[in-house]
Short mmCIF file of C-alpha atoms and ligand atoms in Angstrom, two decimals:
data_model
loop_
_atom_site.label_atom_id
_atom_site.label_comp_id
_atom_site.label_asym_id
_atom_site.label_seq_id
_atom_site.Cartn_x
_atom_site.Cartn_y
_atom_site.Cartn_z
CA UNK A 1 -14.39 5.29 -19.88
CA UNK A 2 -12.63 6.96 -17.13
CA UNK A 3 -9.48 8.87 -17.92
CA UNK A 4 -7.12 9.40 -15.24
CA UNK A 5 -4.69 11.63 -13.97
CA UNK A 6 -1.10 10.45 -11.92
CA UNK A 7 -0.09 13.25 -10.19
CA UNK A 8 3.59 12.67 -9.25
CA UNK A 9 5.61 9.76 -10.70
CA UNK A 10 7.92 8.53 -8.66
CA UNK A 11 8.53 4.70 -7.63
CA UNK A 12 4.73 5.01 -6.51
CA UNK A 13 3.08 6.93 -9.69
CA UNK A 14 5.17 4.90 -12.28
CA UNK A 15 3.17 1.85 -10.98
CA UNK A 16 -0.15 3.45 -11.01
CA UNK A 17 0.53 4.50 -14.27
CA UNK A 18 1.33 0.57 -15.49
CA UNK A 19 -1.51 -0.08 -13.55
CA UNK A 20 -4.07 2.04 -15.21
CA UNK A 21 -2.21 1.77 -18.71
CA UNK A 22 -2.85 -2.49 -18.51
CA UNK A 23 -6.35 -1.94 -17.11
CA UNK A 24 -6.99 0.19 -20.24
CA UNK A 25 -7.89 3.24 -19.09
CA UNK A 26 -6.66 6.81 -20.65
CA UNK A 27 -3.82 7.86 -18.09
CA UNK A 28 -2.51 11.62 -18.11
CA UNK A 29 0.94 11.63 -16.25
CA UNK A 30 2.46 14.84 -14.80
CA UNK A 31 5.05 15.37 -12.70
CA UNK A 32 7.13 18.29 -10.93
CA UNK A 33 10.36 17.03 -11.99
CA UNK A 34 10.25 17.77 -16.27
CA UNK A 35 12.03 13.59 -16.90
CA UNK A 36 10.04 12.05 -14.29
CA UNK A 37 6.96 11.85 -16.55
CA UNK A 38 8.99 10.19 -19.41
CA UNK A 39 11.07 7.77 -17.13
CA UNK A 40 7.44 6.41 -16.50
CA UNK A 41 6.33 6.32 -19.59
CA UNK A 42 9.69 4.30 -20.52
CA UNK A 43 8.83 2.32 -17.60
CA UNK A 44 5.64 1.66 -18.44
CA UNK A 45 6.91 0.40 -22.41
CA UNK A 46 9.10 -1.69 -20.97
CA UNK A 47 6.70 -3.88 -18.47
CA UNK A 48 4.35 -4.20 -21.70
CA UNK A 49 6.98 -4.69 -24.35
CA UNK A 50 5.33 -2.06 -26.26
CA UNK A 51 4.91 1.87 -26.04
CA UNK A 52 1.14 2.54 -24.85
CA UNK A 53 -1.18 4.30 -26.68
CA UNK A 54 -3.32 5.25 -23.51
CA UNK A 55 -0.50 6.98 -21.75
CA UNK A 56 0.12 10.53 -22.51
CA UNK A 57 2.65 12.60 -20.91
CA UNK A 58 1.41 16.12 -19.97
CA UNK A 59 3.73 19.08 -19.49
CA UNK A 60 1.36 20.97 -17.04
CA UNK A 61 -0.61 20.18 -14.30
CA UNK A 62 -3.61 21.93 -15.84
CA UNK A 63 -3.22 19.49 -19.23
CA UNK A 64 -3.17 16.75 -17.20
CA UNK A 65 -6.39 17.22 -15.20
CA UNK A 66 -7.64 17.88 -18.92
CA UNK A 67 -10.50 15.86 -19.32
CA UNK A 68 -9.67 13.16 -16.08
CA UNK A 69 -12.20 12.47 -13.74
CA UNK A 70 -9.77 10.89 -11.69
CA UNK A 71 -6.13 11.61 -9.78
CA UNK A 72 -4.19 9.75 -8.56
CA UNK A 73 -1.83 11.55 -6.55
CA UNK A 74 1.96 10.15 -5.40
CA UNK A 75 4.09 13.46 -5.14
CA UNK A 76 6.64 13.09 -1.89
CA UNK A 77 5.72 12.43 1.44
CA UNK A 78 5.59 15.65 3.19
CA UNK A 79 2.17 17.87 4.23
CA UNK A 80 3.53 20.90 3.35
CA UNK A 81 3.72 19.85 -0.42
CA UNK A 82 0.50 18.12 -0.88
CA UNK A 83 -1.34 20.91 1.31
CA UNK A 84 0.03 23.23 -1.86
CA UNK A 85 -0.46 20.42 -4.35
CA UNK A 86 -4.00 19.62 -3.29
CA UNK A 87 -4.67 23.95 -3.31
CA UNK A 88 -4.39 23.96 -7.30
CA UNK A 89 -5.94 20.44 -7.39
CA UNK A 90 -8.76 21.52 -5.72
CA UNK A 91 -8.70 25.04 -8.11
CA UNK A 92 -8.24 23.43 -11.40
CA UNK A 93 -10.28 20.12 -11.48
CA UNK A 94 -13.86 20.02 -12.21
CA UNK A 95 -16.14 19.09 -9.00
CA UNK A 96 -17.42 16.01 -9.94
CA UNK A 97 -13.17 14.49 -10.44
CA UNK A 98 -12.21 12.18 -7.30
CA UNK A 99 -8.77 13.36 -5.48
CA UNK A 100 -7.11 10.41 -4.36
CA UNK A 101 -3.74 10.32 -2.23
CA UNK A 102 -1.40 7.66 -2.20
CA UNK A 103 0.34 8.95 1.36
CA UNK A 104 1.61 6.12 3.26
CA UNK A 105 0.77 7.76 6.36
CA UNK A 106 -0.56 11.52 6.40
CA UNK A 107 -4.37 11.16 6.71
CA UNK A 108 -6.34 13.46 4.19
CA UNK A 109 -7.74 15.45 7.01
CA UNK A 110 -3.87 17.06 7.52
CA UNK A 111 -3.86 18.25 3.70
CA UNK A 112 -7.23 19.00 2.41
CA UNK A 113 -9.15 20.72 5.43
CA UNK A 114 -8.04 24.11 3.66
CA UNK A 115 -9.83 23.26 0.24
CA UNK A 116 -13.70 24.24 -1.11
CA UNK A 117 -14.59 21.23 -2.40
CA UNK A 118 -12.73 19.18 0.13
CA UNK A 119 -15.79 16.25 0.24
CA UNK A 120 -13.80 14.43 -3.28
CA UNK A 121 -10.72 13.97 -1.45
CA UNK A 122 -9.69 10.90 0.05
CA UNK A 123 -6.61 8.61 0.32
CA UNK A 124 -6.30 5.38 -1.85
CA UNK A 125 -3.12 3.80 -0.37
CA UNK A 126 -1.40 1.38 -2.11
CA UNK A 127 0.85 -1.43 -1.29
CA UNK A 128 3.87 -0.62 -3.40
CA UNK A 129 4.66 -2.22 -5.74
CA UNK A 130 0.63 -1.46 -6.80
CA UNK A 131 1.20 -3.22 -10.36
CA UNK A 132 2.05 -6.38 -8.35
CA UNK A 133 0.18 -6.31 -5.40
CA UNK A 134 -3.60 -5.32 -5.96
CA UNK A 135 -4.67 -4.76 -2.34
CA UNK A 136 -5.57 -0.57 -1.79
CA UNK A 137 -6.75 0.93 1.26
CA UNK A 138 -9.31 3.52 0.82
CA UNK A 139 -9.77 6.14 3.85
CA UNK A 140 -12.23 8.67 4.24
CA UNK A 141 -11.55 12.08 6.06
CA UNK A 142 -14.17 13.21 8.05
CA UNK A 143 -15.64 15.34 5.69
CA UNK A 144 -15.07 12.43 2.57
CA UNK A 145 -18.45 12.24 0.86
CA UNK A 146 -19.73 8.33 0.55
CA UNK A 147 -20.09 8.58 -3.28
CA UNK A 148 -16.59 9.69 -3.70
CA UNK A 149 -15.60 6.50 -1.83
CA UNK A 150 -17.66 4.12 -4.05
CA UNK A 151 -16.29 5.45 -6.88
CA UNK A 152 -13.18 5.56 -5.97
CA UNK A 153 -13.77 1.73 -5.25
CA UNK A 154 -15.32 1.18 -8.72
CA UNK A 155 -12.07 2.73 -10.23
CA UNK A 156 -9.69 0.71 -8.32
CA UNK A 157 -11.83 -2.63 -9.39
CA UNK A 158 -11.96 -2.05 -12.70
CA UNK A 159 -8.08 -1.58 -12.50
CA UNK A 160 -7.50 -4.75 -10.87
CA UNK A 161 -6.88 -3.76 -7.73
CA UNK A 162 -8.35 -5.22 -4.52
CA UNK A 163 -9.35 -2.18 -2.38
CA UNK A 164 -10.69 -2.07 1.71
CA UNK A 165 -12.38 1.28 3.12
CA UNK A 166 -11.56 1.96 6.21
CA UNK A 167 -14.81 3.73 8.36
CA UNK A 168 -12.58 6.72 9.56
CA UNK A 169 -9.00 7.90 9.38
CA UNK A 170 -6.55 5.93 11.69
CA UNK A 171 -2.62 6.40 12.06
CA UNK A 172 -1.63 3.76 10.04
CA UNK A 173 -4.16 2.54 8.28
CA UNK A 174 -5.08 -1.10 8.70
CA UNK A 175 -2.00 -3.12 6.54
CA UNK A 176 0.87 -1.40 8.85
CA UNK A 177 -0.65 -1.51 12.25
CA UNK A 178 -1.01 -5.35 11.22
CA UNK A 179 2.59 -5.50 10.11
CA UNK A 180 4.19 -3.05 13.01
CA UNK A 181 1.73 -5.59 15.26
CA UNK A 182 3.50 -8.45 14.07
CA UNK A 183 7.04 -6.52 13.44
CA UNK A 184 6.81 -5.52 17.62
CA UNK A 185 6.69 -8.99 18.18
CA UNK A 186 9.40 -10.66 15.88
CA UNK A 187 11.84 -7.75 17.39
CA UNK A 188 10.81 -8.67 20.85
CA UNK A 189 11.60 -12.37 20.40
CA UNK A 190 14.75 -11.53 18.73
CA UNK A 191 15.82 -8.99 21.39
CA UNK A 192 14.79 -11.52 24.16
CA UNK A 193 16.80 -14.44 22.68
CA UNK A 194 14.19 -16.85 21.97
CA UNK A 195 14.81 -17.18 18.46
CA UNK A 196 17.22 -15.41 15.81
CA UNK A 197 15.78 -13.34 13.20
CA UNK A 198 15.87 -15.96 10.60
CA UNK A 199 13.42 -18.15 12.28
CA UNK A 200 11.21 -15.65 12.97
CA UNK A 201 11.13 -15.34 8.99
CA UNK A 202 11.14 -18.82 8.74
CA UNK A 203 7.92 -18.97 11.09
CA UNK A 204 6.23 -16.77 8.88
CA UNK A 205 7.32 -17.96 5.15
CA UNK A 206 7.62 -21.67 6.17
CA UNK A 207 4.32 -21.46 8.72
CA UNK A 208 1.54 -18.68 8.77
CA UNK A 209 2.31 -16.86 5.40
CA UNK A 210 1.41 -20.19 3.45
CA UNK A 211 -2.15 -19.50 4.87
CA UNK A 212 -1.99 -15.80 4.90
CA UNK A 213 -1.31 -15.99 0.84
CA UNK A 214 -4.86 -16.95 -0.01
CA UNK A 215 -6.79 -15.94 2.83
CA UNK A 216 -6.70 -13.65 5.83
CA UNK A 217 -6.47 -14.21 9.99
CA UNK A 218 -9.99 -14.50 10.48
CA UNK A 219 -10.49 -17.23 7.87
CA UNK A 220 -7.53 -18.98 8.78
CA UNK A 221 -8.72 -19.48 12.67
CA UNK A 222 -12.79 -20.08 11.40
CA UNK A 223 -10.67 -23.33 9.53
CA UNK A 224 -8.52 -24.37 12.60
CA UNK A 225 -11.65 -25.44 15.28
CA UNK A 226 -14.15 -28.05 14.47
CA UNK A 227 -17.32 -25.78 14.78
CA UNK A 228 -15.79 -22.89 13.66
CA UNK A 229 -13.85 -19.33 14.60
CA UNK A 230 -16.46 -19.50 17.78
CA UNK A 231 -15.16 -22.31 19.23
CA UNK A 232 -11.47 -21.73 18.47
CA UNK A 233 -12.09 -18.24 20.34
CA UNK A 234 -13.83 -20.24 23.20
CA UNK A 235 -10.65 -22.27 23.38
CA UNK A 236 -7.93 -20.43 22.66
CA UNK A 237 -8.97 -16.54 23.57
CA UNK A 238 -7.64 -16.60 27.27
CA UNK A 239 -4.07 -17.69 25.61
CA UNK A 240 -4.35 -14.88 23.38
CA UNK A 241 -5.52 -12.81 25.87
CA UNK A 242 -2.73 -13.64 28.54
CA UNK A 243 -0.07 -13.38 25.47
CA UNK A 244 -1.35 -9.87 24.59
CA UNK A 245 -0.84 -9.07 28.32
CA UNK A 246 2.93 -9.98 27.85
CA UNK A 247 2.53 -8.26 24.74
CA UNK A 248 1.40 -4.74 26.27
CA UNK A 249 4.58 -3.09 26.77
CA UNK A 250 5.68 -1.05 23.73
CA UNK A 251 9.67 -0.77 22.55
CA UNK A 252 11.55 0.98 20.51
CA UNK A 253 13.30 -0.48 17.82
CA UNK A 254 16.98 0.12 19.20
CA UNK A 255 20.39 0.73 17.64
CA UNK A 256 22.00 -1.94 19.28
CA UNK A 257 18.99 -4.21 17.95
CA UNK A 258 18.65 -3.43 14.51
CA UNK A 259 22.61 -3.30 13.69
CA UNK A 260 22.89 -6.88 14.82
CA UNK A 261 19.52 -7.95 12.97
CA UNK A 262 21.27 -5.65 9.59
CA UNK A 263 24.62 -7.61 10.35
CA UNK A 264 22.76 -10.89 10.15
CA UNK A 265 20.61 -9.77 6.65
CA UNK A 266 24.02 -7.87 5.28
CA UNK A 267 25.53 -11.54 5.15
CA UNK A 268 22.80 -12.81 3.31
CA UNK A 269 22.29 -10.10 1.25
CA UNK A 270 25.15 -7.64 0.63
CA UNK A 271 24.40 -4.26 -0.18
CA UNK A 272 25.38 -4.63 -3.43
CA UNK A 273 22.71 -7.71 -4.23
CA UNK A 274 19.91 -5.98 -2.24
CA UNK A 275 18.53 -4.96 -6.14
CA UNK A 276 18.71 -8.35 -7.48
CA UNK A 277 17.04 -9.93 -4.78
CA UNK A 278 14.58 -7.12 -5.39
CA UNK A 279 14.05 -8.17 -8.47
CA UNK A 280 14.18 -11.88 -7.34
CA UNK A 281 10.98 -11.07 -5.16
CA UNK A 282 9.17 -8.95 -7.68
CA UNK A 283 9.77 -12.20 -10.45
CA UNK A 284 8.19 -14.91 -7.24
CA UNK A 285 5.23 -11.93 -6.74
CA UNK A 286 4.60 -12.12 -10.63
CA UNK A 287 4.99 -16.21 -10.42
CA UNK A 288 2.62 -16.51 -7.25
CA UNK A 289 0.05 -14.76 -7.84
CA UNK A 290 -0.28 -16.12 -11.86
CA UNK A 291 -0.11 -19.81 -9.63
CA UNK A 292 -3.06 -18.03 -6.96
CA UNK A 293 -5.25 -17.07 -9.39
CA UNK A 294 -5.28 -20.46 -11.30
CA UNK A 295 -5.55 -22.56 -8.36
CA UNK A 296 -8.53 -20.37 -7.04
CA UNK A 297 -9.84 -19.02 -10.11
CA UNK A 298 -9.95 -15.83 -9.26
N1 LIG B 301 7.15 4.45 -1.61
C1 LIG B 301 6.73 3.48 -1.05
O1 LIG B 301 7.14 2.19 -1.02
C2 LIG B 301 5.26 4.11 -1.08
C3 LIG B 301 4.51 3.04 -0.45
C4 LIG B 301 2.63 3.46 -0.71
C5 LIG B 301 2.46 4.84 -0.70
N2 LIG B 301 3.99 5.67 -0.86
C6 LIG B 301 3.36 7.01 -1.28
O2 LIG B 301 3.37 7.10 -2.20
C7 LIG B 301 3.63 8.67 -2.73
C8 LIG B 301 5.04 8.82 -3.38
O3 LIG B 301 5.56 7.93 -3.03
P1 LIG B 301 6.88 7.58 -4.08
O4 LIG B 301 7.87 6.45 -2.92
O5 LIG B 301 6.46 7.48 -5.03
O6 LIG B 301 8.28 8.98 -3.86
P2 LIG B 301 9.11 9.44 -5.09
O7 LIG B 301 9.60 10.29 -4.34
O8 LIG B 301 9.75 8.37 -5.42
O9 LIG B 301 8.18 10.41 -6.19
C9 LIG B 301 8.04 11.29 -5.74
C10 LIG B 301 7.60 12.49 -6.94
O10 LIG B 301 6.73 13.75 -6.64
C11 LIG B 301 7.64 14.54 -7.52
N3 LIG B 301 6.79 15.42 -7.14
C12 LIG B 301 8.01 16.30 -6.35
N4 LIG B 301 7.17 17.53 -6.01
C13 LIG B 301 5.64 17.35 -6.48
C14 LIG B 301 4.95 17.96 -7.07
N5 LIG B 301 4.29 19.47 -5.83
N6 LIG B 301 3.67 17.76 -7.81
C15 LIG B 301 3.53 16.64 -8.41
N7 LIG B 301 4.85 16.03 -8.39
C16 LIG B 301 5.72 15.97 -7.51
C17 LIG B 301 9.12 14.17 -7.56
O11 LIG B 301 9.58 14.93 -8.91
C18 LIG B 301 8.61 12.61 -7.71
O12 LIG B 301 8.78 12.48 -9.39
C19 LIG B 301 3.84 9.39 -1.12
O13 LIG B 301 3.08 10.04 -0.70
C20 LIG B 301 4.12 7.93 -0.44
O14 LIG B 301 3.85 7.86 1.07
C21 LIG B 301 4.93 5.57 -0.97
#
């Protein structure tokens, strides 16, 4: 049985604690702010409908690492905080312990280069909140041991998550690069007056997103030509190449455009109603994920 240490338990660390607890791991929880780990325990108890016997709130980092063989670090996204924390983690944790960071955008090389045992460090990046969204991105630093990536993948699979592996560090990892490409085009279409922001949302929610909910863009095009992806690319590759050239000038998301879109969205959902709308989104995620499991048998 793997004992996991969740280090830093704000938004993401709390969700990680639920992921590990419901999968049956023993979980040690520690946060630099004394009240935070208690709040995490309350959050997990509320989600599970009972106080979990396998979650231990720890008074120190040393206690959190006691017996743990995998650490999921979710401290603030500040490189100097991570550098200092990893120095402590590296000196306190036994050499075989995997140190995984939830960082959204910092490469592991930016906060582990100074460590004696840096080969056991990597990024395990969740999509928030990981207890509702299974994908995680495993991103090694140049010095991460391949076995460490393997072990992180095994822990994630046992926790019920869906890991993907990047061969190397890259800005934005995979998910935010894909999302960034789509958002860049979405802003361009609205800025150029081609369609409204609401219609961009509709194009995804009522169109592309229906297939993307259970398969990716490559499988989508593999099924969209009689003989598969090769035929699709031969037929439509030149058109997409032309589009890519039109999309090749990166644009800032300027304040005027953002203000217009924000005005439209605050008319749709007022600032006070945003928490309720997020709760609605999470209920949809739970229901649709259950339906997806039933339909796909996964
Ligand atoms: N929020 C998201 O959508 C999201 C998604 C994916 C990844 N992440 C990443 O997860 C990490 C945490 O983000 P968050 O949104 O949960 O932040 P958060 O501010 O909600 O939580 C951070 C927690 O770390 C604690 N902390 C501060 N200094 C610490 C230290 N030295 N050691 C241990 N704990 C410390 C804080 O008390 C706080 O509870 C970041 O690296 C972030 O990039 C966030």
